Each structure stands twice: as C-alpha cells, then as structure tokens.
Coordinates of C-alpha atoms in Angstrom, one line a residue:
Chain A
M1 CA 60.0 -78.9 18.3
R2 CA 60.9 -75.2 18.9
V3 CA 63.0 -75.1 16.3
M4 CA 59.5 -76.1 14.1
A5 CA 57.4 -73.9 16.0
W6 CA 59.8 -71.1 14.7
W7 CA 60.5 -71.6 11.6
V8 CA 56.0 -72.7 10.6
Q9 CA 55.3 -69.5 12.7
H10 CA 58.7 -67.6 10.8
L11 CA 57.3 -68.8 6.9
L12 CA 53.7 -67.9 8.3
R13 CA 54.9 -64.5 8.4
L14 CA 57.1 -64.6 5.1
A15 CA 53.8 -65.9 3.9
V16 CA 51.7 -62.5 5.0
V17 CA 54.0 -60.5 4.2
I18 CA 54.1 -60.5 0.6
V19 CA 50.5 -61.1 0.2
A20 CA 50.2 -57.4 1.9
V21 CA 53.4 -56.7 -0.7
A22 CA 51.1 -58.5 -3.1
I23 CA 48.3 -56.3 -2.5
V24 CA 49.7 -53.4 -2.5
A25 CA 52.2 -52.3 -5.0
F26 CA 48.4 -53.6 -7.0
G27 CA 47.3 -51.0 -4.9
L28 CA 49.8 -48.4 -5.8
I29 CA 50.6 -49.3 -9.6
A30 CA 46.3 -48.8 -9.6
A31 CA 47.1 -45.5 -8.5
S32 CA 49.3 -43.8 -10.9
P33 CA 47.9 -41.2 -13.0
I34 CA 50.2 -42.8 -16.1
D35 CA 47.4 -45.2 -18.0
P36 CA 48.5 -48.2 -19.4
V37 CA 46.2 -48.1 -22.3
D38 CA 48.8 -44.7 -23.6
A39 CA 52.1 -46.9 -21.9
Y40 CA 50.9 -49.9 -23.8
L41 CA 50.2 -47.6 -27.3
G42 CA 53.1 -46.1 -27.2
D43 CA 53.8 -43.2 -30.7
R44 CA 50.8 -45.2 -32.1
I45 CA 48.6 -43.6 -30.3
A46 CA 47.2 -41.3 -33.1
Q47 CA 46.2 -43.4 -35.1
V48 CA 43.9 -45.6 -32.2
G49 CA 40.0 -44.2 -31.6
P50 CA 37.9 -43.9 -28.5
E51 CA 36.8 -46.9 -29.9
Q52 CA 40.0 -49.3 -30.5
R53 CA 41.0 -47.8 -26.9
A54 CA 37.5 -49.1 -25.5
L55 CA 38.2 -52.8 -27.4
I56 CA 41.5 -53.4 -25.6
A57 CA 40.7 -52.0 -21.9
Q58 CA 38.0 -54.4 -22.3
R59 CA 40.4 -56.9 -23.3
W60 CA 42.9 -56.0 -20.5
G61 CA 40.0 -56.0 -17.9
F62 CA 40.0 -52.6 -17.2
D63 CA 36.3 -52.1 -17.2
E64 CA 35.9 -54.7 -14.6
P65 CA 35.9 -53.1 -10.6
L66 CA 39.9 -53.2 -9.5
A67 CA 38.4 -55.9 -6.3
L68 CA 38.2 -57.8 -9.1
Q69 CA 41.5 -56.8 -11.1
L70 CA 43.2 -57.8 -7.7
G71 CA 41.3 -61.1 -7.9
T72 CA 41.7 -61.8 -10.6
W73 CA 45.4 -60.8 -10.9
L74 CA 46.8 -62.2 -7.0
G75 CA 45.0 -66.3 -8.4
N76 CA 46.9 -65.8 -11.6
L77 CA 50.2 -65.5 -9.6
A78 CA 49.4 -68.0 -7.4
Q79 CA 49.1 -70.1 -10.3
G80 CA 52.9 -69.1 -11.2
E81 CA 51.5 -66.8 -14.9
L82 CA 53.1 -63.8 -14.3
G83 CA 51.6 -61.8 -17.7
W84 CA 53.1 -60.9 -20.9
S85 CA 55.8 -57.7 -20.7
H86 CA 54.9 -55.6 -24.0
I87 CA 58.0 -53.6 -23.9
H88 CA 60.1 -57.2 -24.1
D89 CA 57.6 -58.9 -25.9
A90 CA 57.6 -61.9 -24.2
P91 CA 56.2 -63.5 -20.7
V92 CA 57.2 -61.8 -18.3
S93 CA 57.7 -65.0 -16.2
E94 CA 60.7 -65.9 -19.5
V95 CA 62.1 -62.5 -18.5
I96 CA 62.3 -62.2 -15.2
A97 CA 64.6 -65.8 -15.5
S98 CA 66.6 -64.1 -17.9
R99 CA 67.3 -62.1 -16.3
F100 CA 67.9 -62.7 -13.4
H101 CA 70.4 -65.2 -14.3
A102 CA 72.6 -62.3 -15.7
S103 CA 72.8 -60.7 -12.7
S104 CA 72.8 -63.2 -10.2
M105 CA 76.8 -63.1 -11.7
L106 CA 77.1 -60.1 -10.5
L107 CA 75.2 -60.0 -8.0
L108 CA 76.5 -62.9 -6.3
L109 CA 80.8 -62.0 -7.1
A110 CA 79.9 -59.1 -5.0
W111 CA 78.2 -60.5 -3.2
L112 CA 81.4 -62.4 -1.7
G113 CA 83.0 -60.1 -2.4
S114 CA 82.0 -56.9 -0.2
T115 CA 81.2 -60.2 2.5
L116 CA 84.4 -61.8 3.0
L117 CA 85.8 -57.9 1.9
G118 CA 84.3 -56.6 5.2
F119 CA 84.7 -58.8 7.1
L120 CA 88.5 -58.8 6.7
L121 CA 88.6 -54.9 7.1
G122 CA 86.2 -55.2 10.3
V123 CA 89.1 -58.0 11.8
V124 CA 92.3 -56.0 11.2
G125 CA 90.3 -53.4 12.2
G126 CA 89.7 -54.5 16.0
A127 CA 92.3 -56.1 17.2
C128 CA 94.3 -53.4 16.0
E129 CA 92.5 -50.7 17.8
G130 CA 93.6 -47.1 17.5
S131 CA 96.2 -47.6 14.5
W132 CA 96.5 -45.6 11.9
L133 CA 95.2 -49.0 10.0
D134 CA 92.4 -49.0 12.3
R135 CA 92.0 -45.3 11.5
A136 CA 91.6 -45.4 7.8
I137 CA 89.5 -48.3 7.4
R138 CA 86.8 -46.0 9.2
L139 CA 86.8 -43.3 7.3
Y140 CA 86.7 -45.6 4.4
C141 CA 83.3 -46.5 5.5
Y142 CA 82.6 -43.6 6.3
T143 CA 82.8 -41.9 3.5
L144 CA 81.3 -44.9 2.2
A145 CA 77.9 -45.3 3.4
S146 CA 78.1 -41.3 2.1
T147 CA 78.6 -42.0 -0.6
P148 CA 76.1 -41.7 -3.6
T149 CA 76.6 -45.4 -5.1
F150 CA 76.5 -44.9 -8.9
W151 CA 78.4 -41.7 -8.7
V152 CA 81.4 -44.0 -7.5
A153 CA 80.4 -46.1 -9.9
I154 CA 81.1 -43.4 -13.0
L155 CA 84.4 -42.7 -10.9
A156 CA 84.8 -46.1 -11.4
L157 CA 84.0 -46.3 -15.4
L158 CA 85.9 -43.7 -15.7
V159 CA 89.2 -44.6 -14.3
F160 CA 88.9 -47.8 -15.5
S161 CA 87.4 -47.8 -18.4
V162 CA 87.8 -44.5 -19.8
R163 CA 91.3 -43.9 -18.6
L164 CA 92.8 -47.0 -18.7
G165 CA 91.4 -49.5 -21.1
W166 CA 91.4 -52.1 -18.6
T167 CA 87.4 -52.8 -18.8
P168 CA 85.1 -52.8 -21.8
V169 CA 82.8 -49.1 -21.4
C170 CA 79.3 -50.9 -20.8
C171 CA 76.9 -54.1 -21.8
A172 CA 78.0 -57.8 -20.3
S173 CA 79.3 -59.4 -24.0
P174 CA 81.2 -56.8 -27.5
P175 CA 77.8 -55.3 -29.0
G176 CA 77.0 -56.9 -32.5
V177 CA 77.8 -60.8 -30.6
V178 CA 75.4 -64.0 -30.7
Q179 CA 74.7 -64.0 -27.0
S180 CA 75.6 -67.5 -28.0
E181 CA 79.4 -67.0 -29.3
V182 CA 80.3 -65.5 -26.0
D183 CA 82.5 -67.1 -24.2
W184 CA 83.2 -66.8 -20.8
L185 CA 86.9 -64.8 -19.6
T186 CA 85.2 -61.7 -22.2
R187 CA 81.5 -63.0 -19.5
L188 CA 83.8 -62.4 -17.2
H189 CA 86.1 -59.1 -18.7
H190 CA 83.0 -57.5 -18.5
L191 CA 81.4 -58.2 -15.7
A192 CA 84.8 -57.8 -14.0
L193 CA 84.0 -54.1 -12.8
P194 CA 80.4 -53.4 -12.0
A195 CA 80.6 -56.4 -9.6
L196 CA 83.6 -53.9 -7.9
T197 CA 82.3 -51.8 -8.1
L198 CA 79.7 -53.5 -5.8
S199 CA 81.7 -55.0 -3.6
L200 CA 84.0 -52.4 -2.4
L201 CA 80.2 -50.3 -2.1
G202 CA 78.9 -53.4 1.1
V203 CA 81.7 -53.3 2.4
A204 CA 80.8 -50.5 5.0
Q205 CA 78.6 -51.7 7.6
I206 CA 79.9 -55.4 7.6
A207 CA 83.0 -54.4 8.4
L208 CA 81.4 -51.5 11.0
H209 CA 80.4 -54.3 12.4
T210 CA 83.0 -57.2 12.6
R211 CA 85.1 -53.7 13.5
E212 CA 82.6 -53.1 16.6
R213 CA 82.5 -57.2 18.0
M214 CA 86.5 -57.5 17.4
R215 CA 86.6 -54.3 19.8
Q216 CA 84.8 -56.5 22.3
V217 CA 86.3 -59.2 22.2
M218 CA 90.2 -58.1 21.8
R219 CA 89.1 -55.8 25.3
S220 CA 87.7 -58.8 27.1
E221 CA 89.3 -61.1 29.9
F222 CA 90.0 -64.1 28.2
A223 CA 91.3 -62.5 25.7
L224 CA 93.6 -61.2 28.1
Y225 CA 93.9 -64.6 29.4
A226 CA 95.2 -65.6 26.3
R227 CA 97.4 -62.9 26.2
A228 CA 98.6 -63.4 29.4
Q229 CA 99.2 -67.4 28.7
G230 CA 101.4 -65.9 26.1
A231 CA 98.9 -66.1 22.4
T232 CA 100.2 -63.2 20.6
R233 CA 97.4 -60.3 19.4
R234 CA 97.7 -62.4 15.5
D235 CA 96.3 -65.5 17.4
I236 CA 93.8 -64.2 19.5
A237 CA 92.2 -62.4 16.8
W238 CA 91.9 -65.0 14.2
R239 CA 91.3 -67.5 17.4
H240 CA 88.8 -66.1 19.0
G241 CA 87.9 -62.4 17.6
A242 CA 87.0 -64.2 14.1
R243 CA 85.5 -67.1 15.4
H244 CA 83.2 -64.7 17.4
A245 CA 82.4 -61.6 15.2
C246 CA 82.1 -64.5 12.0
L247 CA 78.4 -64.5 12.6
P248 CA 76.7 -61.3 12.8
A249 CA 78.8 -60.4 10.2
L250 CA 77.4 -63.4 7.4
T251 CA 73.6 -62.6 9.9
L252 CA 74.3 -58.7 8.7
A253 CA 75.8 -60.4 4.3
F254 CA 72.3 -62.2 4.2
A255 CA 69.9 -59.1 5.4
S256 CA 71.6 -57.0 3.4
L257 CA 70.6 -58.6 0.2
G258 CA 68.0 -55.3 -0.1
E259 CA 70.8 -52.7 -0.4
L260 CA 72.7 -56.0 -3.2
F261 CA 69.7 -54.9 -5.8
G262 CA 69.3 -51.4 -4.3
G263 CA 73.6 -51.5 -5.0
S264 CA 73.1 -53.2 -8.4
I265 CA 70.1 -51.8 -10.5
L266 CA 72.6 -48.5 -9.4
V267 CA 75.4 -50.6 -11.0
E268 CA 73.2 -51.5 -14.1
Q269 CA 72.3 -48.9 -15.3
V270 CA 75.9 -46.7 -15.3
F271 CA 77.0 -49.8 -16.9
A272 CA 74.2 -50.5 -19.4
Y273 CA 75.0 -54.3 -18.1
P274 CA 71.2 -55.7 -19.3
G275 CA 70.2 -57.4 -16.4
L276 CA 67.0 -57.5 -14.0
G277 CA 67.9 -53.6 -12.3
Q278 CA 68.1 -52.5 -15.7
A279 CA 64.6 -54.6 -17.4
T280 CA 63.1 -52.6 -13.2
V281 CA 64.1 -48.9 -14.8
E282 CA 62.6 -49.8 -18.0
A283 CA 59.4 -51.0 -16.4
G284 CA 59.1 -48.3 -14.1
L285 CA 59.8 -45.7 -17.0
R286 CA 58.1 -46.9 -19.7
S287 CA 54.9 -48.0 -17.9
D288 CA 55.1 -52.0 -18.0
V289 CA 52.7 -52.7 -14.6
P290 CA 53.3 -55.9 -15.3
L291 CA 56.8 -56.8 -15.7
L292 CA 57.2 -54.8 -12.5
L293 CA 55.2 -56.0 -10.6
A294 CA 56.3 -59.3 -11.0
I295 CA 60.4 -57.5 -10.4
A296 CA 58.4 -56.1 -7.3
M297 CA 56.8 -59.4 -6.0
F298 CA 60.5 -61.3 -7.8
T299 CA 62.4 -58.8 -5.3
T300 CA 60.1 -59.3 -2.1
L301 CA 60.6 -63.0 -1.9
F302 CA 64.5 -62.3 -3.3
V303 CA 64.9 -60.2 0.3
S304 CA 62.8 -61.6 2.6
V305 CA 64.5 -64.5 2.0
G306 CA 67.7 -63.7 2.8
N307 CA 65.8 -61.8 6.6
L308 CA 64.6 -65.2 7.1
I309 CA 67.8 -67.7 6.6
A310 CA 69.5 -64.0 8.5
D311 CA 67.6 -65.2 11.2
G312 CA 67.2 -69.1 10.8
L313 CA 70.9 -68.8 10.5
Y314 CA 71.5 -67.5 14.1
R315 CA 70.0 -70.2 15.7
W316 CA 71.6 -72.6 13.6
V317 CA 75.7 -71.4 13.7
D318 CA 75.7 -70.6 17.1
P319 CA 75.6 -73.6 19.4
R320 CA 74.3 -71.7 22.2
L321 CA 71.3 -70.6 20.9
R322 CA 70.5 -74.8 19.3
E323 CA 71.4 -75.6 22.6
A324 CA 69.3 -73.7 24.1
A325 CA 66.6 -74.8 21.7
R326 CA 66.8 -78.6 22.7
Chain B
M1 CA 85.5 -31.1 44.9
A2 CA 86.0 -34.5 43.2
I3 CA 82.1 -32.9 41.2
T4 CA 84.1 -30.3 39.8
P5 CA 86.3 -32.1 37.2
I6 CA 83.6 -34.0 35.7
E7 CA 81.4 -31.1 35.7
T8 CA 83.7 -29.2 33.6
R9 CA 84.6 -32.3 31.1
I10 CA 80.7 -32.1 30.3
D11 CA 81.0 -28.4 29.8
T12 CA 84.5 -28.6 26.8
R13 CA 82.1 -31.5 25.4
R14 CA 78.5 -30.5 24.5
L15 CA 81.0 -26.7 23.4
G16 CA 82.7 -28.7 21.6
L17 CA 79.6 -30.1 19.8
L18 CA 78.3 -26.8 19.3
T19 CA 81.0 -25.3 18.2
R20 CA 80.5 -28.0 15.5
L21 CA 77.3 -27.8 14.7
G22 CA 77.6 -23.9 14.1
V23 CA 80.6 -24.3 12.2
L24 CA 78.5 -27.0 9.3
L25 CA 75.7 -25.0 9.7
A26 CA 78.3 -21.9 8.2
V27 CA 78.7 -24.1 5.3
V28 CA 75.2 -25.4 4.9
A29 CA 74.6 -21.7 5.0
L30 CA 77.0 -20.2 2.6
A31 CA 76.5 -22.8 -0.1
W32 CA 73.2 -21.7 0.4
L33 CA 74.2 -17.5 -0.7
A34 CA 76.3 -19.0 -3.2
A35 CA 73.5 -21.0 -4.7
L36 CA 71.0 -17.7 -4.8
W37 CA 74.4 -15.4 -5.3
L38 CA 75.5 -17.1 -9.0
G39 CA 71.5 -16.8 -9.3
A40 CA 70.8 -18.1 -12.8
S41 CA 73.4 -17.9 -14.3
G42 CA 74.2 -22.0 -13.8
D43 CA 70.9 -21.4 -17.1
R44 CA 72.8 -18.7 -19.4
V45 CA 73.5 -20.9 -22.3
D46 CA 77.0 -19.8 -25.0
F47 CA 77.5 -22.7 -27.8
A48 CA 81.0 -20.9 -27.6
A49 CA 82.6 -22.2 -24.8
R50 CA 80.5 -25.8 -25.0
L51 CA 82.2 -29.0 -23.5
S52 CA 85.3 -26.5 -22.1
P53 CA 87.2 -28.0 -19.2
P54 CA 88.2 -27.4 -16.2
D55 CA 89.7 -23.5 -16.3
A56 CA 90.5 -20.2 -14.6
H57 CA 87.0 -18.7 -15.7
H58 CA 84.1 -21.6 -15.5
W59 CA 85.7 -23.3 -11.4
F60 CA 83.9 -27.1 -13.5
G61 CA 84.1 -26.3 -16.9
T62 CA 80.4 -26.1 -19.3
D63 CA 78.5 -29.1 -20.1
V64 CA 77.2 -29.6 -23.8
M65 CA 75.3 -26.8 -23.8
G66 CA 78.1 -24.6 -22.7
R67 CA 76.7 -23.6 -18.7
D68 CA 78.6 -23.2 -15.9
L69 CA 78.9 -26.7 -14.6
L70 CA 79.8 -24.6 -11.0
A71 CA 76.9 -22.8 -10.6
R72 CA 74.5 -25.5 -11.5
T73 CA 76.5 -27.4 -9.1
L74 CA 76.0 -24.7 -6.5
E75 CA 71.7 -24.9 -8.2
G76 CA 71.7 -28.6 -8.1
L77 CA 72.4 -28.5 -4.4
G78 CA 69.6 -26.0 -3.3
L79 CA 67.1 -27.7 -5.6
S80 CA 68.5 -31.0 -3.4
L81 CA 68.5 -29.5 0.1
R82 CA 64.9 -27.9 0.0
I83 CA 64.0 -31.6 -1.5
G84 CA 65.9 -33.2 1.6
L85 CA 64.3 -30.7 4.1
L86 CA 60.3 -31.6 3.4
A87 CA 61.5 -35.4 2.4
A88 CA 62.7 -36.1 6.2
A89 CA 60.6 -33.7 7.4
L90 CA 57.1 -35.2 5.8
G91 CA 58.7 -38.5 7.0
T92 CA 59.6 -38.0 10.3
L93 CA 55.7 -36.3 11.7
V94 CA 55.2 -40.8 9.2
A95 CA 57.5 -42.1 11.8
L96 CA 56.0 -40.3 14.8
G97 CA 52.0 -40.8 13.9
L98 CA 53.0 -45.0 12.9
A99 CA 55.2 -44.4 16.8
V100 CA 51.5 -43.4 18.4
V101 CA 49.8 -45.1 16.2
S102 CA 51.6 -48.3 17.0
T103 CA 51.5 -47.8 20.7
L104 CA 47.5 -47.1 21.3
N105 CA 46.7 -51.1 20.7
R106 CA 47.4 -54.0 20.5
M107 CA 45.8 -54.8 17.2
A108 CA 47.7 -51.4 16.4
D109 CA 51.3 -52.1 17.2
I110 CA 50.5 -55.3 14.9
G111 CA 49.8 -53.9 12.3
V112 CA 52.4 -51.0 12.1
G113 CA 54.9 -54.0 12.3
L114 CA 53.5 -54.9 9.0
L115 CA 53.7 -52.1 7.2
T116 CA 57.4 -51.9 9.0
D117 CA 58.0 -55.7 7.7
M118 CA 56.7 -54.9 4.2
T119 CA 58.1 -51.7 3.5
L120 CA 61.2 -53.6 4.4
G121 CA 61.3 -57.0 2.6
L122 CA 60.9 -54.9 -0.8
P123 CA 64.7 -53.6 -2.0
H124 CA 64.4 -50.5 -0.6
L125 CA 64.9 -48.5 -4.6
V126 CA 62.2 -50.9 -6.0
L127 CA 59.4 -49.3 -3.4
L128 CA 61.1 -45.4 -4.0
M129 CA 60.2 -46.4 -8.0
L130 CA 57.2 -48.4 -7.0
V131 CA 55.6 -44.5 -5.2
A132 CA 56.8 -42.2 -7.0
F133 CA 55.7 -44.7 -10.5
A134 CA 52.3 -44.8 -7.7
L135 CA 52.6 -40.7 -7.6
G136 CA 53.3 -39.4 -11.3
G137 CA 56.7 -38.5 -10.9
G138 CA 58.4 -34.9 -10.9
P139 CA 59.0 -33.1 -7.8
Q140 CA 56.1 -34.4 -5.5
G141 CA 56.1 -37.7 -6.2
V142 CA 59.9 -37.7 -4.8
V143 CA 59.4 -36.1 -2.1
L144 CA 56.0 -38.6 -1.1
A145 CA 58.5 -41.6 -2.1
I146 CA 61.3 -40.1 0.6
A147 CA 59.0 -39.5 3.0
L148 CA 56.9 -42.5 2.7
T149 CA 59.7 -45.1 3.3
H150 CA 62.8 -43.3 5.2
W151 CA 60.5 -44.1 8.4
P152 CA 61.1 -47.7 9.7
R153 CA 64.5 -46.8 12.0
L154 CA 63.4 -43.8 13.7
T155 CA 59.4 -45.2 14.3
R156 CA 61.0 -48.0 16.4
V157 CA 63.0 -46.0 18.3
L158 CA 59.8 -43.9 18.8
R159 CA 58.2 -46.5 19.9
A160 CA 60.0 -48.0 21.9
E161 CA 60.7 -43.9 23.9
L162 CA 56.7 -43.9 23.7
L163 CA 56.1 -47.6 25.3
Q164 CA 58.1 -46.2 28.1
L165 CA 57.2 -42.7 28.9
L166 CA 53.3 -44.0 29.1
N167 CA 54.6 -45.7 32.0
A168 CA 56.7 -43.3 34.0
D169 CA 54.8 -42.3 36.9
Y170 CA 54.9 -39.3 36.8
L171 CA 52.6 -39.3 33.5
R172 CA 50.3 -41.4 35.6
V173 CA 50.8 -38.7 38.3
S174 CA 50.1 -36.0 36.0
R175 CA 46.9 -38.2 35.2
R176 CA 46.0 -38.6 38.6
F177 CA 46.2 -34.5 39.4
G178 CA 43.0 -33.8 37.0
K179 CA 45.2 -33.1 33.9
S180 CA 43.7 -33.9 30.7
R181 CA 44.5 -36.0 28.1
G182 CA 46.0 -33.0 25.9
F183 CA 47.4 -31.5 28.7
V184 CA 49.7 -34.5 29.8
I185 CA 50.3 -35.0 25.7
R186 CA 51.9 -31.1 25.4
T187 CA 54.2 -31.8 27.8
H188 CA 54.8 -33.8 28.9
V189 CA 55.0 -36.6 26.0
L190 CA 56.3 -34.5 22.8
P191 CA 58.9 -32.3 24.4
H192 CA 60.6 -36.1 25.6
L193 CA 59.9 -36.8 22.1
A194 CA 61.2 -33.7 20.2
P195 CA 64.8 -34.3 20.8
Q196 CA 65.1 -37.6 19.2
C197 CA 61.9 -35.6 16.9
L198 CA 65.0 -33.6 15.2
V199 CA 67.9 -35.9 15.4
G200 CA 66.0 -38.5 13.1
F201 CA 65.7 -36.0 10.8
L202 CA 69.2 -34.8 10.5
L203 CA 69.5 -38.3 10.3
M204 CA 67.0 -38.5 8.2
F205 CA 68.1 -36.1 6.0
P206 CA 71.4 -37.3 4.3
H207 CA 70.1 -40.8 3.0
A208 CA 67.0 -38.6 1.5
I209 CA 68.4 -36.6 -0.6
L210 CA 71.1 -38.8 -2.5
H211 CA 67.3 -41.6 -2.7
E212 CA 66.4 -38.1 -4.8
A213 CA 69.2 -38.1 -6.4
A214 CA 69.4 -41.8 -7.5
L215 CA 65.9 -41.9 -8.0
T216 CA 66.6 -39.0 -10.4
F217 CA 69.2 -40.1 -11.7
L218 CA 67.4 -43.3 -12.7
G219 CA 65.1 -41.2 -14.4
F220 CA 62.6 -41.6 -11.7
G221 CA 62.1 -37.9 -10.3
L222 CA 63.0 -34.6 -10.8
S223 CA 62.3 -33.9 -14.8
P224 CA 65.0 -33.7 -17.2
G225 CA 64.9 -30.0 -17.3
Q226 CA 65.8 -29.5 -13.3
P227 CA 68.9 -28.6 -12.3
A228 CA 69.2 -31.4 -10.6
L229 CA 72.7 -33.6 -9.4
G230 CA 71.2 -36.6 -10.3
V231 CA 69.8 -35.6 -13.9
M232 CA 73.7 -33.5 -14.6
L233 CA 75.3 -37.5 -14.0
A234 CA 72.2 -38.9 -15.8
E235 CA 73.4 -36.8 -18.0
S236 CA 77.1 -36.6 -17.9
L237 CA 76.6 -40.6 -18.5
R238 CA 76.9 -39.8 -22.8
Y239 CA 79.6 -37.9 -22.6
L240 CA 82.1 -39.5 -20.2
S241 CA 83.4 -42.1 -22.5
A242 CA 84.5 -39.0 -24.5
G243 CA 87.3 -37.9 -22.1
H244 CA 84.5 -34.6 -20.3
W245 CA 85.1 -36.8 -17.1
W246 CA 84.2 -33.2 -15.3
L247 CA 81.2 -33.9 -16.0
G248 CA 80.5 -37.0 -13.5
V249 CA 83.5 -36.1 -11.4
F250 CA 82.1 -32.8 -9.8
P251 CA 78.5 -33.1 -9.1
G252 CA 78.8 -36.2 -7.8
A253 CA 82.1 -34.9 -5.5
A254 CA 79.4 -31.4 -4.4
L255 CA 77.0 -34.4 -3.1
L256 CA 79.2 -37.0 -1.1
A257 CA 80.1 -33.3 0.2
M258 CA 76.8 -32.1 0.7
V259 CA 76.2 -35.7 2.3
L260 CA 79.1 -36.1 4.2
T261 CA 78.2 -32.2 5.7
F262 CA 74.3 -33.2 6.8
D263 CA 75.8 -37.0 8.0
R264 CA 77.7 -34.7 10.2
L265 CA 75.6 -31.9 11.8
G266 CA 72.9 -35.8 12.4
S267 CA 75.2 -37.0 14.6
A268 CA 76.9 -33.8 16.2
A269 CA 73.1 -33.2 16.6
R270 CA 72.4 -36.6 18.6
G271 CA 75.6 -36.3 20.9
L272 CA 74.3 -32.1 22.4
F273 CA 70.5 -33.7 22.2
V274 CA 70.9 -37.7 23.3
P275 CA 74.0 -37.3 24.7
R276 CA 72.7 -41.0 27.1
E277 CA 73.5 -43.3 23.7
T278 CA 76.6 -41.3 22.1
M279 CA 78.0 -42.4 25.7
P280 CA 80.8 -44.9 24.8

C-alpha cells in the first residue's frame, strides 16, 4: 500500500513539474525579442506588406492576450495537438517522432555503452584501489569531466573518419540514397562513431561512484571475513562488490538521461546526424517556436521519467527497502 | 607532546594547498598577460599564409583568413574567462538568493523545491538554449542563461548550511542580546556562508566556461565575428574533412587546459576553506 502511495505522490509531482515547465517555457519564448512572424517569413520579408503581416499575426492569434495564448496552447497540448513546424513543413508530432526514431538508436547504444563500461571501470578501479590501473581510470574520469563534449567528437571525427577513414564523415546514411533503401549495416556503420563518442563521455560519473562504493565494500568486515575464508580478491569483487555497487550505478544511469540527451545534441551537431538533437538546434536557431516548445516538453518528460525510474528502482531492486515498504 | 605532530600535519596540508592555489593563479595570470601582449594580432588577416599548418612562425597554424591561431586561441580564452567569471558570479548570487528565500517559510521552500525540480527536469542544454533564445542570444544571453541554470547544487548546499545556522544557539543569544536582524546577518550569517559561496563560485566556473563554449558552438551564444573558442571550433568543422586538423585540435585543447586548471583551483580552494567536506 505504501508503494502505491509513493507512486501516486511521485506521479503527481511529475505532473506538476511538467505543467510548470510548460508555463515557464512558454513565458521564455514569449519574452524573446525574436518576432515569430519575421522568423516565419525569413527571406520573403521584403515581399510582405504591413497589412499582410497583421493578417498572419491575427491568424496565429498574436493579437490575443498572452494568458489566452498560453491557455490555447496548453489545451492543444493536452489533446496531443502540438502544432505545425514551419521549417520542416510538417506536423510537429511527426517531426519529433521521426527524429526521435533516428536518435533513439544512438541514445540507446550510448546509454548501454556508458553504463556497462562505467560500471566495469568502477568495479575494477575500486577492487584494485591504489594500483596504477585505478589511478589511470581516475585520471581518465576526472579529465573527461572537464572536456568539452563536442571537442571529443571533433577529435574522434579527425582520427577515425578523416585520418583512418574507418567511418563515414557525416550523416545517418550515404548522401543521395533514398532512406528506405539503406540497409541496417550501413546505418550501424554511420552510427558507430557517434555512439562510441557519446558512451565514452558518459562513463565518468558512473565509474567514479561505482569505484567509491566498491572501495567501501572491499574495506568492510564481511569482505575481510570472506578473505579469511579463503576467497580471492576477484571473488570478493564480483560476488560482493559488484552486487553492492550495481544499484547506485543503475540509479545514476537513469538519472543521467538529461546529460545523455545534452551530449547527443552536441555530438549530432558535429557528426551532422539528423536526430532530435539537431532538430532542437535548428528549431532554436530558425525560431520554429512550436517545435522548440514541443521538444522542450518531450525531453522534460523523457528526463523526468528517467529520474522517477531511478527513484523507484531503488525501492524495487533493493530487498531491504522492499521489506521495509511492506 | 601528543598534539604537536597533528598540528604540523594540518599546517603542511594547508601550505600545500596554498602553494597549489598560488601556482594555479599564476598560470591564469600568465595566460591573461599573454593574451594582452598579443593583443589584437589575432585579428590580423594575411591571405598569403592562409590555412598553413603549425610551424615555427605560427605555433598553432593559421585559419582560413590567415589569422594566427595561437593569438586567436588566447584571445578566446580571455573572452571565455571574462564570461565565465561574470556568469559564475551571477549564478552564485542567484543560488544565495534562492537559498535565503527557501529558509523564509514552508511555502517558499516548496516553491524553490519546485524550481529545482524544473531546472533538473529539463535537459541542461535544452534549458540553456531556451533561456538564450528568450534573451535573443549574444553575450548577455549566454551570461544570464548560465547564471539562471547552474544554481541548484550550490543552493542545496547553502540551504542546508543556513538551516543549521538559523537553529544555532549563538544566533538566538545574539538576538536576545538585542542585536538587530541586520547585525546578526552581517556578523554571523554572511561570514559563515562566504567560504561556501566562494568555493561554489570556483566550482561553478569550469561548468560556466564549458557551457558557454557549447552554446556558442551550437550558434546560440556569441556572434560569429567574435574570437570565441566555440565559434572557432564550429568553423573548424567545415575544414576538418580537408585535413586541416589544427583548427579543431588546438582551441579545444586550450579550453580543456583552462577548465582543468579551474577545476583544480576549485578543489584546492575547497580543501582550504571548507576542510571538513574534503577530510577523508
């Protein structure tokens, strides 16, 4: 029953946060000095007279009070009507669906890669505390935390695509080929380097936290007891350490979805990968307000659900908390 | 007899941290001086030497307009430094303000909690882009965007500190002695929070620089005419596939070096001013 109450409480909080984000995001866009009609017209601005501009503004509802505009938008949002993207000339929901489909593979691969690699490095580092391996892992993590994401992507592009020529220089498929005719091997070939870059970048936090937990376990009395019973260091690390450390690692993995998406924006920009991150940048630069707002809402949902899962997972996986909840 | 060795040990620790702090500050000052000395030579166009690889004359090579990349990189570092300084200072003020607000009453605390949840709910970069968009880009846009998005961690620290402080006996005693609210805040609360604020500022600084570069790289920050590192790296993308690797490598390496320096500076300062958090 307490589990039920916990979920209700947290889902309610999630709903409040999402509505609040919607209002703030709308406010931010409304406060922008960039005029949406100008942005829509773009180069055609010289061909349009003031009457026509007023007509567009009226048709889009800019002559209404701001609160009414917000109300209309929230109402449409609640019905799943996200609006029309003028730079893609398609419904926003379609743009987001197709872009997220392209990004999802990248995000999934990078997420799995960074979680597994980070966990592994953390376990190894914590188990051999003080060794040169541990020092190397720590140095790598600390340096990585200070490295600009897009610069790592640029370096990877330079080494693997330009110098070695192992991977394509850009895009999700070869230019000039129809999307439907691209086979999955080609797709994977284009995906490999962005995914690898993104996963190498996400390693640091998980590795450092796992290492800390491993260190505690290796110094604990039950590790000493296992040692006295003849278990090797490796036994203790895998049988006791890794099990203790996997929960915080998993939690962190779900809690860091926001950083993962932020990283994917930069990486997609460098590799010219046509995913949701690139769509975000385009929408912002070319003032596609409906698309920008919708992406903000979508990613908030994505990240907040990740955070919720991270919180819930703890209670579900950890037998001690599960017992306490009963 | 028993106390002496402990005292010496703490002293050497502080001395070591102080030395580290001094060395790091000297490095920053040197970079600043170098940027001043080179001055505007990074803007000098020389089409005869365009896109030349690194050599004895141009240590970092030259860009597409024949401008010296080393001078431009140093100029970019100076620009990043100024923007980072301003943004982190403003961010610290925002964090302090919100921490104070959250301790006023229960409603305010819930409000700040909701704000924190919102800030952490949106992906950081998307929020930065939204704020920069709202402010129409440019230097002010970047500075405010960073200041308005980096406060949650420091606010949490300061709030906990404040709550502890407000329940402390010596504050109540001071009030009972008839001291004014302003006096108590000035002489007891602020001095107590100052080290946390300074450390929070120094720890925020590398993030501020990294996010300024990222925003500028994506095109939401400084204008393409300015010698910002983000602009230089964004431009370099067009020339990488032609093999002009130095355009992408050196500005990024300089950025990494600066961020690492300030990261070290922050942790050294934390060891010095807030020792109980760093004690093993």
